[in-house]
């Protein structure tokens, strides 16, 4: 059995690279880009309620985001390879 996880046919590394500083609160979003605006507002709201907790889950979120853009997703893999790949995001978070 082989799995192929090539969802949309484009690589989202630049997308993540732009969102991560916005989520950290280091950059302001482009308000005309909904995902940037929503991400910023959500994380600012979370920090308002509990900054330590919100900041504490940033790295697990980023691990997950990076795994979703991993180039291995575009290739067929065995079940063992798939489980190893999934351990990278689920196992570390």
PDB file of N, CA and C in Angstrom:
ATOM      1  N   UNK A   1       0.845  -1.169   0.000  1.00  0.00           N
ATOM      2  CA  UNK A   1       0.000   0.000   0.000  1.00  0.00           C
ATOM      3  C   UNK A   1       0.894   1.237   0.000  1.00  0.00           C
ATOM      4  N   UNK A   2       0.573   2.221  -0.820  1.00  0.00           N
ATOM      5  CA  UNK A   2       1.355   3.457  -0.884  1.00  0.00           C
ATOM      6  C   UNK A   2       0.436   4.650  -0.677  1.00  0.00           C
ATOM      7  N   UNK A   3       0.989   5.683  -0.113  1.00  0.00           N
ATOM      8  CA  UNK A   3       0.250   6.913   0.143  1.00  0.00           C
ATOM      9  C   UNK A   3       0.889   8.040  -0.642  1.00  0.00           C
ATOM     10  N   UNK A   4       0.087   8.927  -1.171  1.00  0.00           N
ATOM     11  CA  UNK A   4       0.609  10.124  -1.829  1.00  0.00           C
ATOM     12  C   UNK A   4      -0.150  11.302  -1.248  1.00  0.00           C
ATOM     13  N   UNK A   5       0.579  12.240  -0.673  1.00  0.00           N
ATOM     14  CA  UNK A   5      -0.045  13.338   0.059  1.00  0.00           C
ATOM     15  C   UNK A   5       0.118  14.681  -0.634  1.00  0.00           C
ATOM     16  N   UNK A   6       0.215  14.682  -1.924  1.00  0.00           N
ATOM     17  CA  UNK A   6       0.470  15.923  -2.650  1.00  0.00           C
ATOM     18  C   UNK A   6      -0.806  16.709  -2.856  1.00  0.00           C
ATOM     19  N   UNK A   7      -1.325  17.278  -1.823  1.00  0.00           N
ATOM     20  CA  UNK A   7      -2.593  17.989  -1.821  1.00  0.00           C
ATOM     21  C   UNK A   7      -2.853  18.924  -2.967  1.00  0.00           C
ATOM     22  N   UNK A   8      -2.186  20.051  -3.017  1.00  0.00           N
ATOM     23  CA  UNK A   8      -2.581  21.094  -3.954  1.00  0.00           C
ATOM     24  C   UNK A   8      -1.563  21.381  -5.049  1.00  0.00           C
ATOM     25  N   UNK A   9      -0.432  20.725  -5.020  1.00  0.00           N
ATOM     26  CA  UNK A   9       0.525  20.894  -6.092  1.00  0.00           C
ATOM     27  C   UNK A   9       1.386  22.146  -5.995  1.00  0.00           C
ATOM     28  N   UNK A  10       1.422  22.803  -4.861  1.00  0.00           N
ATOM     29  CA  UNK A  10       2.317  23.935  -4.687  1.00  0.00           C
ATOM     30  C   UNK A  10       2.930  23.861  -3.302  1.00  0.00           C
ATOM     31  N   UNK A  11       4.080  24.452  -3.163  1.00  0.00           N
ATOM     32  CA  UNK A  11       4.821  24.386  -1.900  1.00  0.00           C
ATOM     33  C   UNK A  11       4.503  25.623  -1.067  1.00  0.00           C
ATOM     34  N   UNK A  12       4.231  25.419   0.209  1.00  0.00           N
ATOM     35  CA  UNK A  12       3.759  26.506   1.053  1.00  0.00           C
ATOM     36  C   UNK A  12       4.813  27.045   2.011  1.00  0.00           C
ATOM     37  N   UNK A  13       6.089  26.824   1.731  1.00  0.00           N
ATOM     38  CA  UNK A  13       7.124  27.292   2.640  1.00  0.00           C
ATOM     39  C   UNK A  13       7.091  28.808   2.793  1.00  0.00           C
ATOM     40  N   UNK A  14       6.954  29.537   1.709  1.00  0.00           N
ATOM     41  CA  UNK A  14       6.892  31.001   1.788  1.00  0.00           C
ATOM     42  C   UNK A  14       5.640  31.440   2.541  1.00  0.00           C
ATOM     43  N   UNK A  15       4.570  30.725   2.354  1.00  0.00           N
ATOM     44  CA  UNK A  15       3.311  30.996   3.051  1.00  0.00           C
ATOM     45  C   UNK A  15       3.536  30.884   4.553  1.00  0.00           C
ATOM     46  N   UNK A  16       4.133  29.767   4.996  1.00  0.00           N
ATOM     47  CA  UNK A  16       4.443  29.592   6.414  1.00  0.00           C
ATOM     48  C   UNK A  16       5.427  30.652   6.889  1.00  0.00           C
ATOM     49  N   UNK A  17       6.415  30.948   6.060  1.00  0.00           N
ATOM     50  CA  UNK A  17       7.419  31.940   6.431  1.00  0.00           C
ATOM     51  C   UNK A  17       6.816  33.305   6.695  1.00  0.00           C
ATOM     52  N   UNK A  18       5.743  33.620   6.043  1.00  0.00           N
ATOM     53  CA  UNK A  18       5.055  34.893   6.263  1.00  0.00           C
ATOM     54  C   UNK A  18       4.134  34.813   7.478  1.00  0.00           C
ATOM     55  N   UNK A  19       3.449  33.680   7.660  1.00  0.00           N
ATOM     56  CA  UNK A  19       2.505  33.554   8.766  1.00  0.00           C
ATOM     57  C   UNK A  19       3.177  33.434  10.129  1.00  0.00           C
ATOM     58  N   UNK A  20       4.294  32.754  10.199  1.00  0.00           N
ATOM     59  CA  UNK A  20       4.918  32.503  11.503  1.00  0.00           C
ATOM     60  C   UNK A  20       5.276  33.785  12.252  1.00  0.00           C
ATOM     61  N   UNK A  21       5.914  34.774  11.642  1.00  0.00           N
ATOM     62  CA  UNK A  21       6.187  36.019  12.382  1.00  0.00           C
ATOM     63  C   UNK A  21       4.910  36.779  12.758  1.00  0.00           C
ATOM     64  N   UNK A  22       3.870  36.646  11.946  1.00  0.00           N
ATOM     65  CA  UNK A  22       2.586  37.282  12.270  1.00  0.00           C
ATOM     66  C   UNK A  22       1.989  36.613  13.502  1.00  0.00           C
ATOM     67  N   UNK A  23       2.015  35.289  13.530  1.00  0.00           N
ATOM     68  CA  UNK A  23       1.473  34.542  14.670  1.00  0.00           C
ATOM     69  C   UNK A  23       2.273  34.841  15.935  1.00  0.00           C
ATOM     70  N   UNK A  24       3.599  34.975  15.805  1.00  0.00           N
ATOM     71  CA  UNK A  24       4.438  35.321  16.961  1.00  0.00           C
ATOM     72  C   UNK A  24       4.176  36.736  17.463  1.00  0.00           C
ATOM     73  N   UNK A  25       3.567  37.575  16.633  1.00  0.00           N
ATOM     74  CA  UNK A  25       3.331  38.965  16.996  1.00  0.00           C
ATOM     75  C   UNK A  25       4.494  39.871  16.636  1.00  0.00           C
ATOM     76  N   UNK A  26       5.415  39.369  15.819  1.00  0.00           N
ATOM     77  CA  UNK A  26       6.599  40.135  15.424  1.00  0.00           C
ATOM     78  C   UNK A  26       6.343  41.047  14.224  1.00  0.00           C
ATOM     79  N   UNK A  27       5.336  40.696  13.443  1.00  0.00           N
ATOM     80  CA  UNK A  27       4.989  41.488  12.261  1.00  0.00           C
ATOM     81  C   UNK A  27       3.480  41.708  12.232  1.00  0.00           C
ATOM     82  N   UNK A  28       3.082  42.777  11.570  1.00  0.00           N
ATOM     83  CA  UNK A  28       1.649  43.027  11.410  1.00  0.00           C
ATOM     84  C   UNK A  28       1.179  42.386  10.109  1.00  0.00           C
ATOM     85  N   UNK A  29      -0.066  41.953  10.068  1.00  0.00           N
ATOM     86  CA  UNK A  29      -0.570  41.294   8.861  1.00  0.00           C
ATOM     87  C   UNK A  29      -0.918  42.286   7.767  1.00  0.00           C
ATOM     88  N   UNK A  30      -0.981  41.775   6.555  1.00  0.00           N
ATOM     89  CA  UNK A  30      -1.567  42.511   5.445  1.00  0.00           C
ATOM     90  C   UNK A  30      -3.075  42.311   5.624  1.00  0.00           C
ATOM     91  N   UNK A  31      -3.778  43.322   6.015  1.00  0.00           N
ATOM     92  CA  UNK A  31      -5.203  43.208   6.343  1.00  0.00           C
ATOM     93  C   UNK A  31      -6.061  42.786   5.147  1.00  0.00           C
ATOM     94  N   UNK A  32      -5.519  42.876   3.949  1.00  0.00           N
ATOM     95  CA  UNK A  32      -6.277  42.441   2.773  1.00  0.00           C
ATOM     96  C   UNK A  32      -6.129  40.937   2.524  1.00  0.00           C
ATOM     97  N   UNK A  33      -5.302  40.265   3.324  1.00  0.00           N
ATOM     98  CA  UNK A  33      -5.109  38.819   3.194  1.00  0.00           C
ATOM     99  C   UNK A  33      -5.786  38.157   4.390  1.00  0.00           C
ATOM    100  N   UNK A  34      -6.962  37.560   4.181  1.00  0.00           N
ATOM    101  CA  UNK A  34      -7.746  37.043   5.303  1.00  0.00           C
ATOM    102  C   UNK A  34      -6.987  36.113   6.255  1.00  0.00           C
ATOM    103  N   UNK A  35      -6.199  35.180   5.727  1.00  0.00           N
ATOM    104  CA  UNK A  35      -5.520  34.241   6.623  1.00  0.00           C
ATOM    105  C   UNK A  35      -4.519  34.959   7.528  1.00  0.00           C
ATOM    106  N   UNK A  36      -3.880  35.999   7.024  1.00  0.00           N
ATOM    107  CA  UNK A  36      -2.957  36.763   7.856  1.00  0.00           C
ATOM    108  C   UNK A  36      -3.722  37.519   8.937  1.00  0.00           C
ATOM    109  N   UNK A  37      -4.789  38.161   8.555  1.00  0.00           N
ATOM    110  CA  UNK A  37      -5.588  38.936   9.494  1.00  0.00           C
ATOM    111  C   UNK A  37      -6.203  38.044  10.570  1.00  0.00           C
ATOM    112  N   UNK A  38      -6.796  36.924  10.163  1.00  0.00           N
ATOM    113  CA  UNK A  38      -7.422  36.005  11.114  1.00  0.00           C
ATOM    114  C   UNK A  38      -6.383  35.421  12.069  1.00  0.00           C
ATOM    115  N   UNK A  39      -5.245  35.003  11.538  1.00  0.00           N
ATOM    116  CA  UNK A  39      -4.183  34.428  12.381  1.00  0.00           C
ATOM    117  C   UNK A  39      -3.703  35.443  13.408  1.00  0.00           C
ATOM    118  N   UNK A  40      -3.491  36.646  12.964  1.00  0.00           N
ATOM    119  CA  UNK A  40      -3.020  37.699  13.871  1.00  0.00           C
ATOM    120  C   UNK A  40      -4.044  37.960  14.982  1.00  0.00           C
ATOM    121  N   UNK A  41      -5.289  38.155  14.597  1.00  0.00           N
ATOM    122  CA  UNK A  41      -6.335  38.455  15.575  1.00  0.00           C
ATOM    123  C   UNK A  41      -6.519  37.303  16.563  1.00  0.00           C
ATOM    124  N   UNK A  42      -6.502  36.076  16.060  1.00  0.00           N
ATOM    125  CA  UNK A  42      -6.665  34.909  16.918  1.00  0.00           C
ATOM    126  C   UNK A  42      -5.551  34.831  17.961  1.00  0.00           C
ATOM    127  N   UNK A  43      -4.304  34.962  17.517  1.00  0.00           N
ATOM    128  CA  UNK A  43      -3.185  34.827  18.459  1.00  0.00           C
ATOM    129  C   UNK A  43      -3.089  36.014  19.406  1.00  0.00           C
ATOM    130  N   UNK A  44      -3.436  37.198  18.945  1.00  0.00           N
ATOM    131  CA  UNK A  44      -3.449  38.341  19.856  1.00  0.00           C
ATOM    132  C   UNK A  44      -4.520  38.128  20.926  1.00  0.00           C
ATOM    133  N   UNK A  45      -5.669  37.615  20.534  1.00  0.00           N
ATOM    134  CA  UNK A  45      -6.741  37.334  21.486  1.00  0.00           C
ATOM    135  C   UNK A  45      -6.307  36.266  22.490  1.00  0.00           C
ATOM    136  N   UNK A  46      -5.657  35.224  22.008  1.00  0.00           N
ATOM    137  CA  UNK A  46      -5.176  34.169  22.901  1.00  0.00           C
ATOM    138  C   UNK A  46      -4.178  34.734  23.911  1.00  0.00           C
ATOM    139  N   UNK A  47      -3.275  35.595  23.444  1.00  0.00           N
ATOM    140  CA  UNK A  47      -2.285  36.198  24.349  1.00  0.00           C
ATOM    141  C   UNK A  47      -2.950  37.090  25.394  1.00  0.00           C
ATOM    142  N   UNK A  48      -4.026  37.744  25.027  1.00  0.00           N
ATOM    143  CA  UNK A  48      -4.755  38.584  25.967  1.00  0.00           C
ATOM    144  C   UNK A  48      -5.282  37.759  27.128  1.00  0.00           C
ATOM    145  N   UNK A  49      -5.734  36.549  26.840  1.00  0.00           N
ATOM    146  CA  UNK A  49      -6.289  35.671  27.873  1.00  0.00           C
ATOM    147  C   UNK A  49      -5.203  34.965  28.679  1.00  0.00           C
ATOM    148  N   UNK A  50      -4.145  34.498  28.008  1.00  0.00           N
ATOM    149  CA  UNK A  50      -3.075  33.773  28.702  1.00  0.00           C
ATOM    150  C   UNK A  50      -1.829  33.772  27.817  1.00  0.00           C
ATOM    151  N   UNK A  51      -0.995  34.782  27.995  1.00  0.00           N
ATOM    152  CA  UNK A  51       0.166  34.938  27.126  1.00  0.00           C
ATOM    153  C   UNK A  51       1.128  33.757  27.248  1.00  0.00           C
ATOM    154  N   UNK A  52       1.375  33.286  28.456  1.00  0.00           N
ATOM    155  CA  UNK A  52       2.319  32.181  28.643  1.00  0.00           C
ATOM    156  C   UNK A  52       1.839  30.915  27.915  1.00  0.00           C
ATOM    157  N   UNK A  53       0.571  30.592  28.061  1.00  0.00           N
ATOM    158  CA  UNK A  53       0.024  29.408  27.403  1.00  0.00           C
ATOM    159  C   UNK A  53       0.036  29.579  25.878  1.00  0.00           C
ATOM    160  N   UNK A  54      -0.392  30.731  25.397  1.00  0.00           N
ATOM    161  CA  UNK A  54      -0.416  30.975  23.948  1.00  0.00           C
ATOM    162  C   UNK A  54       0.984  30.877  23.355  1.00  0.00           C
ATOM    163  N   UNK A  55       1.944  31.520  23.989  1.00  0.00           N
ATOM    164  CA  UNK A  55       3.318  31.467  23.485  1.00  0.00           C
ATOM    165  C   UNK A  55       3.911  30.070  23.623  1.00  0.00           C
ATOM    166  N   UNK A  56       3.440  29.310  24.613  1.00  0.00           N
ATOM    167  CA  UNK A  56       3.956  27.970  24.841  1.00  0.00           C
ATOM    168  C   UNK A  56       3.566  26.958  23.783  1.00  0.00           C
ATOM    169  N   UNK A  57       2.511  27.241  23.037  1.00  0.00           N
ATOM    170  CA  UNK A  57       2.113  26.295  21.993  1.00  0.00           C
ATOM    171  C   UNK A  57       2.551  26.730  20.596  1.00  0.00           C
ATOM    172  N   UNK A  58       3.321  27.796  20.514  1.00  0.00           N
ATOM    173  CA  UNK A  58       3.787  28.259  19.207  1.00  0.00           C
ATOM    174  C   UNK A  58       4.666  27.229  18.511  1.00  0.00           C
ATOM    175  N   UNK A  59       5.671  26.715  19.201  1.00  0.00           N
ATOM    176  CA  UNK A  59       6.602  25.796  18.532  1.00  0.00           C
ATOM    177  C   UNK A  59       5.911  24.515  18.073  1.00  0.00           C
ATOM    178  N   UNK A  60       5.038  23.887  18.889  1.00  0.00           N
ATOM    179  CA  UNK A  60       4.314  22.733  18.356  1.00  0.00           C
ATOM    180  C   UNK A  60       3.479  23.078  17.116  1.00  0.00           C
ATOM    181  N   UNK A  61       2.888  24.267  17.104  1.00  0.00           N
ATOM    182  CA  UNK A  61       2.139  24.705  15.922  1.00  0.00           C
ATOM    183  C   UNK A  61       3.067  24.812  14.717  1.00  0.00           C
ATOM    184  N   UNK A  62       4.235  25.411  14.913  1.00  0.00           N
ATOM    185  CA  UNK A  62       5.165  25.588  13.803  1.00  0.00           C
ATOM    186  C   UNK A  62       5.714  24.250  13.308  1.00  0.00           C
ATOM    187  N   UNK A  63       5.934  23.304  14.207  1.00  0.00           N
ATOM    188  CA  UNK A  63       6.353  21.957  13.792  1.00  0.00           C
ATOM    189  C   UNK A  63       5.286  21.361  12.883  1.00  0.00           C
ATOM    190  N   UNK A  64       4.043  21.496  13.287  1.00  0.00           N
ATOM    191  CA  UNK A  64       2.938  20.984  12.480  1.00  0.00           C
ATOM    192  C   UNK A  64       2.872  21.694  11.124  1.00  0.00           C
ATOM    193  N   UNK A  65       2.986  23.014  11.122  1.00  0.00           N
ATOM    194  CA  UNK A  65       2.923  23.772   9.869  1.00  0.00           C
ATOM    195  C   UNK A  65       4.048  23.352   8.930  1.00  0.00           C
ATOM    196  N   UNK A  66       5.256  23.190   9.471  1.00  0.00           N
ATOM    197  CA  UNK A  66       6.383  22.773   8.630  1.00  0.00           C
ATOM    198  C   UNK A  66       6.165  21.384   8.062  1.00  0.00           C
ATOM    199  N   UNK A  67       5.611  20.493   8.870  1.00  0.00           N
ATOM    200  CA  UNK A  67       5.394  19.129   8.380  1.00  0.00           C
ATOM    201  C   UNK A  67       4.373  19.112   7.246  1.00  0.00           C
ATOM    202  N   UNK A  68       3.433  20.026   7.267  1.00  0.00           N
ATOM    203  CA  UNK A  68       2.426  20.079   6.216  1.00  0.00           C
ATOM    204  C   UNK A  68       2.996  20.548   4.884  1.00  0.00           C
ATOM    205  N   UNK A  69       4.167  21.168   4.910  1.00  0.00           N
ATOM    206  CA  UNK A  69       4.808  21.621   3.669  1.00  0.00           C
ATOM    207  C   UNK A  69       6.051  20.799   3.349  1.00  0.00           C
ATOM    208  N   UNK A  70       6.257  19.711   4.070  1.00  0.00           N
ATOM    209  CA  UNK A  70       7.401  18.829   3.838  1.00  0.00           C
ATOM    210  C   UNK A  70       7.319  18.251   2.425  1.00  0.00           C
ATOM    211  N   UNK A  71       8.417  18.282   1.701  1.00  0.00           N
ATOM    212  CA  UNK A  71       8.432  17.798   0.313  1.00  0.00           C
ATOM    213  C   UNK A  71       8.108  16.314   0.207  1.00  0.00           C
ATOM    214  N   UNK A  72       8.311  15.564   1.287  1.00  0.00           N
ATOM    215  CA  UNK A  72       7.995  14.134   1.255  1.00  0.00           C
ATOM    216  C   UNK A  72       6.501  13.899   1.044  1.00  0.00           C
ATOM    217  N   UNK A  73       5.669  14.863   1.357  1.00  0.00           N
ATOM    218  CA  UNK A  73       4.215  14.703   1.176  1.00  0.00           C
ATOM    219  C   UNK A  73       3.857  14.474  -0.285  1.00  0.00           C
ATOM    220  N   UNK A  74       4.687  14.928  -1.207  1.00  0.00           N
ATOM    221  CA  UNK A  74       4.379  14.830  -2.629  1.00  0.00           C
ATOM    222  C   UNK A  74       4.786  13.486  -3.237  1.00  0.00           C
ATOM    223  N   UNK A  75       5.367  12.612  -2.449  1.00  0.00           N
ATOM    224  CA  UNK A  75       5.862  11.337  -2.966  1.00  0.00           C
ATOM    225  C   UNK A  75       5.096  10.165  -2.360  1.00  0.00           C
ATOM    226  N   UNK A  76       4.984   9.111  -3.139  1.00  0.00           N
ATOM    227  CA  UNK A  76       4.378   7.896  -2.621  1.00  0.00           C
ATOM    228  C   UNK A  76       5.291   7.327  -1.550  1.00  0.00           C
ATOM    229  N   UNK A  77       4.674   6.725  -0.531  1.00  0.00           N
ATOM    230  CA  UNK A  77       5.455   6.145   0.545  1.00  0.00           C
ATOM    231  C   UNK A  77       4.742   4.920   1.092  1.00  0.00           C
ATOM    232  N   UNK A  78       5.518   4.045   1.685  1.00  0.00           N
ATOM    233  CA  UNK A  78       4.940   2.859   2.314  1.00  0.00           C
ATOM    234  C   UNK A  78       4.251   3.265   3.611  1.00  0.00           C
ATOM    235  N   UNK A  79       3.508   2.357   4.197  1.00  0.00           N
ATOM    236  CA  UNK A  79       2.850   2.640   5.459  1.00  0.00           C
ATOM    237  C   UNK A  79       3.891   2.983   6.530  1.00  0.00           C
ATOM    238  N   UNK A  80       4.987   2.250   6.572  1.00  0.00           N
ATOM    239  CA  UNK A  80       6.045   2.536   7.539  1.00  0.00           C
ATOM    240  C   UNK A  80       6.628   3.928   7.348  1.00  0.00           C
ATOM    241  N   UNK A  81       6.865   4.304   6.104  1.00  0.00           N
ATOM    242  CA  UNK A  81       7.390   5.642   5.814  1.00  0.00           C
ATOM    243  C   UNK A  81       6.375   6.712   6.201  1.00  0.00           C
ATOM    244  N   UNK A  82       5.101   6.431   5.941  1.00  0.00           N
ATOM    245  CA  UNK A  82       4.043   7.379   6.296  1.00  0.00           C
ATOM    246  C   UNK A  82       3.988   7.576   7.811  1.00  0.00           C
ATOM    247  N   UNK A  83       4.039   6.480   8.561  1.00  0.00           N
ATOM    248  CA  UNK A  83       3.996   6.579  10.015  1.00  0.00           C
ATOM    249  C   UNK A  83       5.210   7.322  10.550  1.00  0.00           C
ATOM    250  N   UNK A  84       6.363   7.093   9.946  1.00  0.00           N
ATOM    251  CA  UNK A  84       7.574   7.823  10.348  1.00  0.00           C
ATOM    252  C   UNK A  84       7.406   9.314  10.050  1.00  0.00           C
ATOM    253  N   UNK A  85       6.870   9.618   8.883  1.00  0.00           N
ATOM    254  CA  UNK A  85       6.609  11.009   8.502  1.00  0.00           C
ATOM    255  C   UNK A  85       5.635  11.659   9.487  1.00  0.00           C
ATOM    256  N   UNK A  86       4.542  10.978   9.816  1.00  0.00           N
ATOM    257  CA  UNK A  86       3.543  11.545  10.725  1.00  0.00           C
ATOM    258  C   UNK A  86       4.100  11.731  12.127  1.00  0.00           C
ATOM    259  N   UNK A  87       5.034  10.893  12.531  1.00  0.00           N
ATOM    260  CA  UNK A  87       5.640  11.039  13.853  1.00  0.00           C
ATOM    261  C   UNK A  87       6.398  12.363  13.951  1.00  0.00           C
ATOM    262  N   UNK A  88       6.824  12.887  12.811  1.00  0.00           N
ATOM    263  CA  UNK A  88       7.554  14.158  12.811  1.00  0.00           C
ATOM    264  C   UNK A  88       6.682  15.294  13.331  1.00  0.00           C
ATOM    265  N   UNK A  89       5.398  15.326  12.956  1.00  0.00           N
ATOM    266  CA  UNK A  89       4.545  16.406  13.453  1.00  0.00           C
ATOM    267  C   UNK A  89       3.724  15.988  14.665  1.00  0.00           C
ATOM    268  N   UNK A  90       3.092  14.854  14.610  1.00  0.00           N
ATOM    269  CA  UNK A  90       2.245  14.432  15.719  1.00  0.00           C
ATOM    270  C   UNK A  90       3.085  13.991  16.907  1.00  0.00           C
ATOM    271  N   UNK A  91       4.152  13.265  16.647  1.00  0.00           N
ATOM    272  CA  UNK A  91       4.990  12.739  17.724  1.00  0.00           C
ATOM    273  C   UNK A  91       5.751  13.801  18.491  1.00  0.00           C
ATOM    274  N   UNK A  92       6.014  14.941  17.880  1.00  0.00           N
ATOM    275  CA  UNK A  92       6.786  15.994  18.534  1.00  0.00           C
ATOM    276  C   UNK A  92       5.904  17.037  19.203  1.00  0.00           C
ATOM    277  N   UNK A  93       4.680  17.140  18.768  1.00  0.00           N
ATOM    278  CA  UNK A  93       3.807  18.215  19.266  1.00  0.00           C
ATOM    279  C   UNK A  93       3.204  17.888  20.617  1.00  0.00           C
TER     280      UNK A  93
END
